[in-house]
Structure formats: structure tokens, C-alpha cells
Amino acid sequence: MEDSPSFSTKEIYWLASCFWGIITCKLFSIGYFLSDLAMVFWHFPALGGLEYVLHHGLSMFSISLSLMSSQGQIYILMVLISESTTPFVNIRWYLDVAGRKSSTIYIYNGIALFFGWLIARIFLFIYFFAHMFNHFDEVKKIFPLGFYSLLTVPPVLGLMNVVWFWKIVKGLIKTISKARH
């Protein structure tokens, strides 16, 4: 009979902290998406249209599946990293509402949003799909609903990210052009 691996107390605590860290991250994310979705509905369509409802709904669905099944963790965490661009989106909105579209901070925030989006939502999604393709033999082992969700939800979110990135690029070009004149 093969010996099962033995773990030290320190290793067990480390594994437990990683596990609970992932759970906490996902629960915090669901809470954020719910509160943001409530704001979108409350001020509909001023804070976002149906595309935001779709984005938040797909995100919460995917996180919930991962929480219930404990499968696809790396893919959920990769997609959640893309949400690191959200503060720049929110700052842009606040500066716009405050009438600061011609300010230097608005331009710097737009540049940060551009590079953040490029890295976290374009390059990371390219890596995501390459990773999924290279490890497809493992991806196929995910339970059926999780597997088919992994094949459909990320491409939809990725397409949305590309569309929004195009809007960011156009907006940045327009803002920088105005600043030069």
C-alpha cells in the first residue's frame, strides 16, 4: 500500500489559508457584483445598460459554480484579476460627473485605464484561452455544466472586453487630441 503524503502543521495552515483566501475572494466578488448590479438597476440606464447586467450575471454565475464545485479555480481567479481595472472605470465616471474631463488627472486615469485594460482584460484573456487550450485534457474533466460554462462564458466576457477596449481607445485618442489643442 502506497504511503499517503504527510503534511506538517505549517503546511496544513498554509493550505487552509490559501483555500479560505480563495473562498473569501470569490464571496467578496459576488458581493461586489451584487451591489454594483443593484446600483445599475437603481439608476438604469445611466450607470450602464444591459451589457453590464449580462457581464455581472455571467460573472456571478461562474463564481457560484466554482464555489459549489471547487473546480476551475485558476480560471475564475484569472478572470477576477481582470476586475482590477474597475477602479479606473469608476474614477473616470466620477471625474466626468464632476466636470473634470479636461483635467490632467482625467488624462492620467485614461492612460492608466488603457494600459490596465490592455494587460488585465486583453493580454490576460489571451493567456487564459491559451492555457485552457494547452490543458484541455484537464478542462474536459470538469463537471458538465462547469465545462460548457467554461467554453461559453469567457468568450462572451472576452468579446465584451474587446468592445469596451475599443471604446477606451477611441475615448483616449479623443481626450488626448483635445488636450493638445
Backbone as ProteinMPNN parsed JSONL, in Angstrom:
{"seq_chain_A": "MEDSPSFSTKEIYWLASCFWGIITCKLFSIGYFLSDLAMVFWHFPALGGLEYVLHHGLSMFSISLSLMSSQGQIYILMVLISESTTPFVNIRWYLDVAGRKSSTIYIYNGIALFFGWLIARIFLFIYFFAHMFNHFDEVKKIFPLGFYSLLTVPPVLGLMNVVWFWKIVKGLIKTISKARH", "coords_chain_A": {"N_chain_A": [[0.847, -1.183, 0.0], [0.542, 2.158, -0.853], [2.154, 4.894, 0.677], [0.446, 7.618, 2.09], [0.756, 11.12, 1.493], [2.432, 13.073, 3.944], [1.791, 15.927, 5.876], [3.155, 18.812, 7.35], [2.236, 20.735, 10.251], [2.533, 23.426, 9.7], [2.408, 23.422, 6.885], [-0.205, 22.528, 6.526], [-1.664, 24.647, 7.666], [-0.917, 26.625, 5.847], [-2.041, 25.643, 3.449], [-4.746, 25.663, 4.204], [-5.114, 28.405, 4.623], [-4.765, 29.359, 2.023], [-6.936, 28.099, 0.747], [-9.156, 29.24, 2.166], [-8.647, 31.866, 1.549], [-9.13, 31.955, -1.196], [-11.866, 31.294, -1.229], [-12.872, 33.492, 0.231], [-12.165, 35.596, -1.492], [-13.785, 35.025, -3.708], [-16.367, 35.2, -2.558], [-16.375, 37.87, -1.727], [-16.204, 39.027, -4.246], [-18.643, 38.245, -5.412], [-20.342, 39.674, -3.72], [-19.554, 42.286, -4.388], [-20.315, 42.361, -7.133], [-23.091, 42.017, -6.851], [-23.821, 44.342, -5.375], [-22.995, 46.347, -7.153], [-24.552, 45.704, -9.344], [-27.067, 46.214, -8.27], [-26.891, 48.996, -8.068], [-26.699, 49.61, -10.79], [-29.24, 48.78, -11.67], [-30.806, 50.486, -10.086], [-30.216, 53.029, -11.05], [-30.75, 52.736, -13.713], [-30.825, 53.556, -17.16], [-28.474, 54.915, -16.66], [-26.005, 54.264, -15.347], [-25.142, 52.112, -16.749], [-25.971, 49.796, -19.304], [-27.792, 46.972, -20.58], [-25.6, 45.391, -21.164], [-23.936, 45.535, -18.943], [-25.493, 44.26, -17.049], [-25.545, 41.693, -18.167], [-22.757, 41.096, -18.062], [-22.267, 41.176, -15.247], [-24.099, 39.24, -14.384], [-23.197, 36.863, -15.712], [-20.667, 36.712, -14.559], [-21.236, 36.368, -11.786], [-22.645, 33.957, -11.911], [-20.627, 32.211, -12.854], [-18.703, 32.378, -10.783], [-20.233, 31.38, -8.672], [-20.697, 28.733, -9.557], [-18.077, 27.772, -9.432], [-17.573, 28.053, -6.693], [-19.403, 26.209, -5.632], [-18.56, 23.813, -6.755], [-15.827, 23.605, -6.495], [-14.12, 23.501, -8.643], [-12.226, 24.496, -11.532], [-10.827, 26.628, -10.489], [-8.474, 28.171, -11.065], [-9.146, 29.446, -13.438], [-11.338, 31.047, -12.773], [-10.088, 32.754, -10.949], [-8.239, 33.997, -12.653], [-9.951, 35.429, -14.357], [-11.13, 37.08, -12.463], [-8.984, 38.717, -11.816], [-9.034, 40.448, -13.907], [-10.867, 42.302, -13.126], [-9.472, 44.202, -11.8], [-9.266, 46.54, -13.132], [-11.487, 48.02, -12.621], [-11.504, 50.17, -10.619], [-10.367, 52.3, -12.112], [-12.263, 52.686, -14.102], [-14.42, 53.524, -12.532], [-13.333, 55.857, -11.35], [-13.017, 57.397, -13.644], [-15.706, 57.818, -14.289], [-16.583, 59.308, -12.033], [-14.948, 61.609, -12.276], [-15.906, 62.576, -14.707], [-18.606, 63.171, -14.065], [-18.1, 65.147, -12.22], [-17.316, 67.169, -13.834], [-14.704, 67.255, -14.752], [-13.427, 66.498, -17.087], [-11.493, 67.643, -18.678], [-9.257, 67.756, -17.156], [-5.904, 67.129, -15.905], [-5.657, 64.867, -14.297], [-7.755, 63.315, -15.216], [-6.846, 62.647, -17.751], [-4.505, 61.185, -17.07], [-5.702, 59.113, -15.638], [-7.174, 57.967, -17.716], [-5.107, 57.017, -19.34], [-3.971, 55.163, -17.582], [-6.168, 53.461, -17.344], [-6.315, 52.529, -19.992], [-3.818, 51.079, -20.282], [-4.055, 49.318, -18.108], [-6.386, 47.918, -18.822], [-5.568, 46.79, -21.238], [-3.581, 45.008, -20.341], [-4.849, 43.5, -18.212], [-7.315, 42.701, -19.231], [-7.178, 42.132, -21.92], [-4.585, 40.997, -22.748], [-4.412, 39.138, -20.601], [-6.71, 37.601, -21.015], [-6.064, 36.456, -23.454], [-3.935, 34.851, -22.642], [-5.405, 33.257, -20.868], [-7.136, 31.804, -22.632], [-5.196, 30.456, -24.143], [-3.998, 28.933, -22.143], [-6.162, 27.345, -21.364], [-6.556, 25.937, -23.75], [-4.094, 24.568, -23.978], [-4.27, 22.906, -21.784], [-6.455, 21.337, -22.187], [-7.156, 18.655, -21.909], [-7.359, 18.35, -19.161], [-9.301, 20.264, -18.603], [-11.546, 19.113, -19.739], [-12.326, 17.344, -17.792], [-13.812, 18.653, -15.94], [-16.967, 19.044, -14.308], [-20.058, 18.635, -16.196], [-21.803, 21.059, -16.515], [-20.077, 23.041, -15.61], [-17.94, 22.693, -17.393], [-19.115, 23.301, -19.942], [-19.89, 25.893, -19.402], [-17.406, 27.052, -19.059], [-16.554, 26.974, -21.646], [-18.227, 28.797, -22.867], [-18.876, 31.19, -21.338], [-16.38, 32.716, -20.769], [-15.552, 33.422, -23.5], [-17.68, 35.158, -24.203], [-17.417, 37.192, -22.25], [-14.827, 37.967, -22.933], [-15.208, 38.977, -25.533], [-16.845, 41.149, -24.911], [-14.99, 42.614, -23.438], [-13.167, 43.31, -25.458], [-14.77, 44.947, -27.089], [-15.352, 47.02, -25.258], [-12.736, 47.856, -24.82], [-12.078, 48.937, -27.287], [-13.736, 51.168, -27.231], [-12.511, 52.525, -25.115], [-10.002, 53.069, -26.239], [-10.759, 54.782, -28.377], [-11.898, 56.862, -26.86], [-9.672, 57.698, -25.356], [-7.943, 58.613, -27.358], [-9.48, 60.751, -28.325], [-9.605, 62.365, -26.001], [-6.876, 62.942, -25.528], [-6.282, 64.257, -27.904], [-7.874, 66.569, -27.646], [-6.606, 67.697, -25.446], [-4.166, 68.476, -26.471], [-4.732, 70.66, -28.035]], "CA_chain_A": [[0.0, 0.0, 0.0], [1.333, 3.371, -1.001], [2.02, 5.838, 1.782], [-0.155, 8.899, 1.74], [1.683, 12.198, 1.841], [2.235, 13.667, 5.265], [1.97, 17.37, 5.871], [3.449, 19.419, 8.646], [1.207, 21.67, 10.705], [2.751, 24.67, 8.962], [1.894, 23.22, 5.526], [-1.669, 22.447, 6.613], [-2.14, 26.02, 7.856], [-0.717, 27.346, 4.598], [-3.071, 25.18, 2.513], [-6.04, 26.153, 4.682], [-5.206, 29.847, 4.38], [-4.981, 29.518, 0.574], [-8.313, 27.689, 0.479], [-10.08, 30.248, 2.677], [-8.395, 33.094, 0.797], [-9.844, 31.835, -2.476], [-13.299, 31.384, -0.909], [-13.142, 34.881, 0.601], [-12.062, 36.39, -2.723], [-14.975, 34.776, -4.526], [-17.539, 35.746, -1.873], [-16.246, 39.324, -1.834], [-16.513, 39.371, -5.637], [-20.098, 38.139, -5.598], [-20.909, 40.828, -3.019], [-19.315, 43.478, -5.21], [-21.155, 42.309, -8.327], [-24.48, 42.248, -6.435], [-24.023, 45.756, -5.026], [-22.86, 47.133, -8.375], [-25.737, 45.414, -10.149], [-28.168, 46.958, -7.65], [-26.73, 50.396, -8.484], [-27.033, 49.687, -12.215], [-30.704, 48.728, -11.768], [-31.368, 51.656, -9.411], [-30.023, 54.2, -11.906], [-30.799, 52.249, -15.088], [-29.604, 53.02, -17.743], [-27.404, 55.915, -16.524], [-24.731, 53.658, -14.942], [-24.808, 51.002, -17.637], [-27.115, 49.157, -19.926], [-27.945, 45.523, -20.452], [-24.3, 44.723, -21.227], [-23.435, 45.419, -17.571], [-26.303, 43.216, -16.415], [-25.021, 40.436, -18.704], [-21.413, 40.911, -17.502], [-22.359, 40.847, -13.823], [-24.803, 37.961, -14.258], [-22.286, 35.78, -16.098], [-19.59, 36.638, -13.566], [-21.758, 35.758, -10.55], [-22.951, 32.567, -12.234], [-19.369, 31.457, -12.926], [-18.123, 32.313, -9.438], [-21.076, 30.466, -7.889], [-20.382, 27.364, -9.986], [-16.757, 27.435, -8.905], [-17.706, 27.894, -5.239], [-20.14, 24.98, -5.323], [-17.903, 22.608, -7.263], [-14.376, 23.673, -6.234], [-13.419, 23.208, -9.891], [-11.971, 25.65, -12.388], [-10.381, 27.734, -9.632], [-7.489, 29.052, -11.711], [-9.795, 30.242, -14.471], [-12.126, 32.074, -12.088], [-9.163, 33.749, -10.404], [-7.695, 34.776, -13.777], [-10.969, 36.379, -14.805], [-11.306, 38.083, -11.412], [-7.879, 39.678, -11.919], [-9.412, 41.468, -14.888], [-11.66, 43.329, -12.442], [-8.571, 45.209, -11.223], [-9.428, 47.778, -13.901], [-12.721, 48.68, -12.193], [-11.316, 51.5, -10.009], [-10.118, 53.309, -13.146], [-13.561, 52.948, -14.738], [-15.21, 54.311, -11.585], [-12.719, 57.186, -11.235], [-13.362, 58.104, -14.871], [-17.099, 58.241, -14.174], [-16.654, 60.387, -11.042], [-14.348, 62.812, -12.856], [-16.836, 63.044, -15.732], [-19.746, 63.772, -13.375], [-17.605, 66.358, -11.551], [-16.952, 68.152, -14.842], [-13.236, 67.322, -14.798], [-12.956, 65.761, -18.266], [-10.326, 68.287, -19.29], [-8.185, 67.831, -16.157], [-4.742, 66.255, -16.075], [-5.924, 63.585, -13.624], [-8.634, 62.561, -16.114], [-5.976, 62.098, -18.804], [-3.675, 60.137, -16.464], [-6.578, 57.978, -15.348], [-7.474, 57.339, -19.005], [-3.916, 56.27, -19.761], [-3.89, 54.003, -16.682], [-7.254, 52.562, -17.746], [-5.902, 51.911, -21.246], [-2.788, 50.059, -20.05], [-4.623, 48.302, -17.222], [-7.323, 47.107, -19.612], [-4.772, 46.026, -22.196], [-2.906, 43.913, -19.638], [-5.726, 42.658, -17.393], [-8.516, 42.207, -19.908], [-6.876, 41.666, -23.275], [-3.476, 40.036, -22.68], [-4.726, 38.053, -19.668], [-7.681, 36.708, -21.645], [-5.328, 35.671, -24.453], [-3.249, 33.816, -21.862], [-6.472, 32.39, -20.364], [-7.558, 30.871, -23.683], [-4.043, 29.608, -24.472], [-3.851, 27.979, -21.034], [-7.268, 26.398, -21.469], [-6.278, 25.097, -24.913], [-2.956, 23.695, -23.667], [-4.64, 21.973, -20.714], [-7.833, 20.943, -22.473], [-7.407, 17.314, -21.381], [-7.797, 18.538, -17.78], [-10.533, 21.051, -18.64], [-12.643, 18.19, -20.069], [-12.699, 16.592, -16.59], [-14.708, 19.471, -15.123], [-18.352, 18.574, -14.414], [-20.618, 19.122, -17.468], [-22.235, 22.456, -16.549], [-18.861, 23.845, -15.48], [-17.188, 22.57, -18.647], [-19.761, 24.074, -21.006], [-19.814, 27.299, -18.999], [-16.033, 27.481, -19.332], [-16.435, 27.14, -23.1], [-19.103, 29.859, -23.377], [-18.851, 32.455, -20.59], [-15.192, 33.543, -21.036], [-15.564, 34.089, -24.81], [-18.625, 36.282, -24.178], [-16.762, 38.26, -21.49], [-13.689, 38.423, -23.727], [-15.73, 39.824, -26.606], [-17.26, 42.402, -24.28], [-13.764, 43.341, -23.098], [-12.612, 43.875, -26.696], [-15.647, 46.062, -27.478], [-15.11, 48.117, -24.313], [-11.378, 48.353, -25.047], [-12.144, 49.79, -28.467], [-14.306, 52.438, -26.761], [-11.471, 53.166, -24.306], [-9.001, 53.589, -27.18], [-11.341, 55.953, -29.046], [-12.029, 57.927, -25.867], [-8.34, 58.195, -25.003], [-7.467, 59.405, -28.502], [-10.263, 61.99, -28.324], [-9.195, 63.175, -24.85], [-5.507, 63.43, -25.742], [-6.353, 65.232, -29.003], [-8.4, 67.817, -27.078], [-5.612, 68.253, -24.525], [-3.074, 69.064, -27.265], [-5.169, 71.908, -28.687]], "C_chain_A": [[0.887, 1.238, 0.0], [1.082, 4.305, 0.175], [1.365, 7.118, 1.289], [0.792, 10.012, 2.188], [1.386, 12.737, 3.235], [2.566, 15.149, 5.179], [2.295, 17.843, 7.271], [2.308, 20.359, 9.007], [1.312, 22.983, 9.94], [2.189, 24.563, 7.54], [0.37, 23.158, 5.513], [-2.259, 23.841, 6.793], [-2.016, 26.827, 6.568], [-1.795, 26.957, 3.585], [-4.448, 25.699, 2.909], [-6.187, 27.648, 4.415], [-5.404, 30.135, 2.891], [-6.427, 29.209, 0.219], [-9.289, 28.777, 0.921], [-9.864, 31.595, 1.998], [-9.137, 33.094, -0.528], [-11.347, 31.969, -2.254], [-13.678, 32.835, -0.604], [-13.129, 35.786, -0.621], [-13.325, 36.237, -3.564], [-16.228, 35.365, -3.882], [-17.532, 37.272, -1.918], [-16.638, 39.773, -3.241], [-18.005, 39.292, -5.913], [-20.791, 39.317, -4.922], [-20.743, 42.111, -3.816], [-20.245, 43.489, -6.421], [-22.622, 42.565, -7.977], [-24.727, 43.722, -6.128], [-23.928, 46.642, -6.269], [-24.073, 46.933, -9.277], [-26.96, 46.149, -9.591], [-28.105, 48.432, -8.049], [-27.09, 50.577, -9.962], [-28.552, 49.677, -12.382], [-31.339, 49.996, -11.192], [-31.313, 52.888, -10.316], [-30.105, 53.855, -13.394], [-31.386, 53.307, -16.006], [-28.389, 53.939, -17.563], [-26.046, 55.302, -16.187], [-24.317, 52.489, -15.82], [-26.07, 50.337, -18.133], [-27.135, 47.661, -19.685], [-26.617, 44.783, -20.517], [-23.685, 44.576, -19.836], [-24.193, 44.346, -16.807], [-25.804, 41.845, -16.869], [-23.656, 40.121, -18.095], [-21.491, 40.461, -16.048], [-23.056, 39.503, -13.609], [-23.913, 36.78, -14.601], [-21.171, 35.603, -15.074], [-20.069, 35.958, -12.289], [-22.094, 34.285, -10.763], [-21.684, 31.722, -12.207], [-18.718, 31.306, -11.558], [-18.912, 31.335, -8.579], [-20.811, 29.013, -8.258], [-19.058, 26.902, -9.396], [-16.801, 27.229, -7.395], [-18.362, 26.565, -4.887], [-19.384, 23.721, -5.716], [-16.433, 22.5, -6.878], [-13.566, 23.302, -7.475], [-13.24, 24.496, -10.697], [-11.453, 26.862, -11.637], [-9.451, 28.703, -10.362], [-8.143, 29.957, -12.748], [-10.652, 31.352, -13.862], [-11.204, 33.163, -11.562], [-8.536, 34.599, -11.508], [-8.699, 35.835, -14.232], [-11.191, 37.46, -13.744], [-10.176, 39.11, -11.404], [-8.24, 40.792, -12.899], [-10.238, 42.586, -14.252], [-10.793, 44.378, -11.762], [-8.643, 46.536, -11.978], [-10.627, 48.6, -13.428], [-12.495, 50.027, -11.511], [-11.081, 52.608, -11.044], [-11.404, 53.678, -13.884], [-14.394, 53.847, -13.831], [-14.655, 55.728, -11.424], [-13.051, 58.028, -12.465], [-14.78, 58.644, -14.792], [-17.227, 59.416, -13.2], [-16.074, 61.69, -11.589], [-15.251, 63.415, -13.926], [-18.005, 63.778, -15.083], [-19.341, 65.087, -12.701], [-17.181, 67.441, -12.536], [-15.451, 68.323, -15.012], [-12.655, 66.591, -16.009], [-11.732, 66.387, -18.924], [-9.144, 68.374, -18.319], [-7.058, 66.845, -16.464], [-5.001, 64.889, -15.457], [-6.833, 62.707, -14.484], [-7.809, 61.9, -17.216], [-5.12, 60.964, -18.25], [-4.494, 58.895, -16.13], [-6.931, 57.23, -16.636], [-6.31, 56.513, -19.525], [-3.757, 55.015, -18.903], [-4.966, 52.977, -17.028], [-6.881, 51.821, -19.026], [-4.904, 50.782, -20.998], [-3.287, 48.947, -19.128], [-5.539, 47.356, -17.978], [-6.563, 46.217, -20.59], [-4.139, 44.804, -21.52], [-3.906, 42.957, -18.999], [-6.92, 42.084, -18.136], [-8.277, 41.745, -21.343], [-5.779, 40.605, -23.215], [-3.797, 38.863, -21.757], [-5.743, 37.087, -20.27], [-7.031, 35.876, -22.746], [-4.596, 34.531, -23.754], [-4.253, 32.783, -21.341], [-6.844, 31.343, -21.412], [-6.422, 29.948, -24.106], [-3.85, 28.544, -23.4], [-4.935, 26.907, -21.115], [-7.039, 25.431, -22.632], [-5.169, 24.095, -24.602], [-3.267, 22.65, -22.602], [-6.055, 21.43, -20.918], [-8.156, 19.539, -21.971], [-7.848, 17.388, -19.919], [-9.125, 19.284, -17.722], [-11.728, 20.141, -18.9], [-13.13, 17.409, -18.852], [-13.616, 17.379, -15.655], [-16.138, 18.985, -15.348], [-19.051, 19.279, -15.584], [-21.034, 20.597, -17.494], [-21.034, 23.394, -16.442], [-18.052, 23.85, -16.764], [-17.801, 23.441, -19.739], [-19.801, 25.565, -20.678], [-18.431, 27.862, -19.289], [-15.803, 27.69, -20.829], [-17.245, 28.323, -23.632], [-18.949, 31.199, -22.664], [-17.594, 33.283, -20.877], [-15.144, 34.15, -22.446], [-16.529, 35.28, -24.868], [-17.998, 37.464, -23.437], [-15.575, 38.832, -22.264], [-14.121, 39.341, -24.858], [-16.178, 41.177, -26.056], [-16.035, 43.255, -23.934], [-13.143, 44.001, -24.319], [-13.446, 45.078, -27.148], [-15.403, 47.264, -26.566], [-13.712, 48.706, -24.501], [-11.349, 49.283, -26.257], [-12.713, 51.16, -28.087], [-13.289, 53.22, -25.931], [-10.424, 53.801, -25.21], [-9.527, 54.849, -27.868], [-11.46, 57.131, -28.086], [-10.695, 58.537, -25.489], [-7.777, 59.064, -26.126], [-8.177, 60.757, -28.534], [-9.809, 62.918, -27.196], [-7.804, 63.759, -25.039], [-5.479, 64.461, -26.867], [-6.86, 66.582, -28.501], [-7.367, 68.486, -26.187], [-4.476, 68.936, -25.275], [-3.461, 70.417, -27.851], [-5.45, 72.964, -27.677]], "O_chain_A": [[1.851, 1.337, 0.759], [-0.054, 4.483, 0.612], [1.686, 7.631, 0.217], [1.539, 9.85, 3.153], [0.23, 12.84, 3.644], [3.503, 15.556, 4.493], [1.764, 17.328, 8.255], [1.507, 20.731, 8.149], [0.299, 23.58, 9.576], [1.567, 25.504, 7.047], [-0.27, 23.675, 4.597], [-3.247, 24.183, 6.143], [-2.899, 27.617, 6.235], [-2.391, 27.82, 2.941], [-5.225, 26.125, 2.055], [-7.26, 28.108, 4.026], [-6.134, 31.06, 2.535], [-7.068, 29.958, -0.517], [-10.15, 29.193, 0.146], [-10.802, 32.384, 1.883], [-9.703, 34.109, -0.933], [-12.026, 32.674, -3.001], [-14.675, 33.344, -1.114], [-13.994, 36.65, -0.765], [-13.864, 37.222, -4.071], [-17.058, 35.96, -4.569], [-18.575, 37.893, -2.124], [-17.323, 40.782, -3.406], [-18.568, 40.168, -6.569], [-21.723, 39.895, -5.482], [-21.665, 42.921, -3.911], [-20.888, 44.5, -6.706], [-23.323, 43.253, -8.719], [-25.726, 44.289, -6.569], [-24.703, 47.588, -6.415], [-24.56, 47.879, -9.896], [-27.788, 46.648, -10.352], [-29.133, 49.047, -8.334], [-27.708, 51.572, -10.34], [-29.095, 50.472, -13.149], [-32.303, 50.517, -11.753], [-32.246, 53.69, -10.345], [-29.591, 54.592, -14.235], [-32.391, 53.916, -15.64], [-27.379, 53.76, -18.244], [-25.026, 55.773, -16.69], [-23.233, 51.936, -15.637], [-27.099, 50.325, -17.458], [-26.57, 47.158, -18.714], [-26.501, 43.674, -19.994], [-22.985, 43.598, -19.574], [-23.609, 43.609, -16.012], [-25.655, 40.937, -16.052], [-23.424, 38.994, -17.656], [-20.855, 39.48, -15.662], [-22.649, 38.719, -12.752], [-23.876, 35.798, -13.86], [-20.779, 34.479, -14.76], [-19.393, 35.073, -11.765], [-21.85, 33.459, -9.884], [-21.663, 30.645, -11.611], [-18.235, 30.228, -11.213], [-18.325, 30.546, -7.839], [-20.71, 28.156, -7.38], [-18.939, 25.774, -8.92], [-16.141, 26.331, -6.872], [-17.933, 25.879, -3.96], [-19.544, 22.677, -5.084], [-15.857, 21.414, -6.932], [-12.434, 22.833, -7.353], [-14.006, 25.45, -10.556], [-11.618, 27.995, -12.089], [-9.628, 29.918, -10.281], [-7.736, 31.107, -12.916], [-10.684, 32.468, -14.379], [-11.492, 34.351, -11.706], [-8.324, 35.797, -11.318], [-8.339, 36.989, -14.462], [-11.414, 38.623, -14.081], [-10.395, 40.26, -11.022], [-7.808, 41.934, -12.743], [-10.299, 43.693, -14.785], [-11.316, 45.343, -11.203], [-8.128, 47.547, -11.5], [-10.76, 49.764, -13.805], [-13.236, 50.967, -11.798], [-11.55, 53.732, -10.862], [-11.609, 54.836, -14.248], [-15.001, 54.814, -14.292], [-15.42, 56.692, -11.368], [-13.33, 59.222, -12.352], [-15.038, 59.784, -15.178], [-17.897, 60.403, -13.501], [-16.651, 62.758, -11.384], [-15.349, 64.637, -14.037], [-18.357, 64.882, -15.501], [-20.138, 66.023, -12.621], [-16.736, 68.513, -12.126], [-14.978, 69.402, -15.371], [-11.52, 66.118, -15.962], [-11.011, 65.71, -19.657], [-8.135, 69.005, -18.635], [-7.243, 65.865, -17.186], [-4.613, 63.866, -16.022], [-6.694, 61.483, -14.48], [-8.04, 60.744, -17.571], [-5.012, 59.905, -18.869], [-4.036, 57.767, -16.315], [-6.982, 56.0, -16.646], [-6.507, 55.434, -20.085], [-3.449, 53.939, -19.416], [-4.713, 51.773, -17.008], [-7.106, 50.616, -19.133], [-5.114, 49.656, -21.45], [-2.979, 47.774, -19.34], [-5.476, 46.14, -17.797], [-6.88, 45.037, -20.748], [-4.164, 43.702, -22.067], [-3.832, 41.746, -19.211], [-7.483, 41.075, -17.71], [-9.107, 41.035, -21.91], [-6.004, 39.453, -23.584], [-3.491, 37.717, -22.086], [-5.646, 35.878, -20.056], [-7.402, 34.72, -22.95], [-4.629, 33.388, -24.211], [-3.985, 31.582, -21.368], [-6.866, 30.147, -21.124], [-6.658, 28.776, -24.399], [-3.57, 27.386, -23.712], [-4.662, 25.717, -20.954], [-7.302, 24.236, -22.504], [-5.288, 22.912, -24.922], [-2.597, 21.62, -22.528], [-6.757, 21.106, -19.961], [-9.307, 19.255, -21.639], [-8.643, 16.555, -19.483], [-9.978, 18.975, -16.89], [-12.806, 20.363, -18.348], [-14.234, 16.864, -18.875], [-14.137, 16.827, -14.686], [-16.484, 18.563, -16.451], [-18.681, 20.4, -15.933], [-20.65, 21.318, -18.415], [-20.987, 24.425, -17.112], [-17.537, 24.89, -17.176], [-17.103, 24.223, -20.384], [-19.75, 26.403, -21.579], [-18.297, 29.01, -19.714], [-14.956, 28.489, -21.227], [-16.979, 28.803, -24.734], [-18.898, 32.241, -23.319], [-17.722, 34.462, -21.204], [-14.729, 35.301, -22.584], [-16.232, 36.291, -25.504], [-18.035, 38.596, -23.92], [-15.346, 40.042, -22.251], [-13.482, 40.361, -25.116], [-15.922, 42.219, -26.66], [-16.048, 44.472, -24.118], [-12.647, 45.124, -24.233], [-12.895, 46.105, -27.543], [-15.264, 48.39, -27.042], [-13.522, 49.914, -24.358], [-10.663, 50.305, -26.24], [-12.232, 52.189, -28.562], [-13.215, 54.444, -26.034], [-10.003, 54.934, -24.979], [-8.83, 55.862, -27.935], [-11.16, 58.267, -28.453], [-10.589, 59.752, -25.319], [-7.203, 60.123, -25.872], [-7.541, 61.789, -28.747], [-9.646, 64.119, -27.409], [-7.574, 64.933, -24.748], [-4.732, 65.437, -26.791], [-6.333, 67.625, -28.888], [-7.261, 69.712, -26.173], [-3.884, 69.884, -24.761], [-2.587, 71.236, -28.135], [-5.828, 74.079, -28.037]]}, "name": "protein", "num_of_chains": 1, "seq": "MEDSPSFSTKEIYWLASCFWGIITCKLFSIGYFLSDLAMVFWHFPALGGLEYVLHHGLSMFSISLSLMSSQGQIYILMVLISESTTPFVNIRWYLDVAGRKSSTIYIYNGIALFFGWLIARIFLFIYFFAHMFNHFDEVKKIFPLGFYSLLTVPPVLGLMNVVWFWKIVKGLIKTISKARH"}
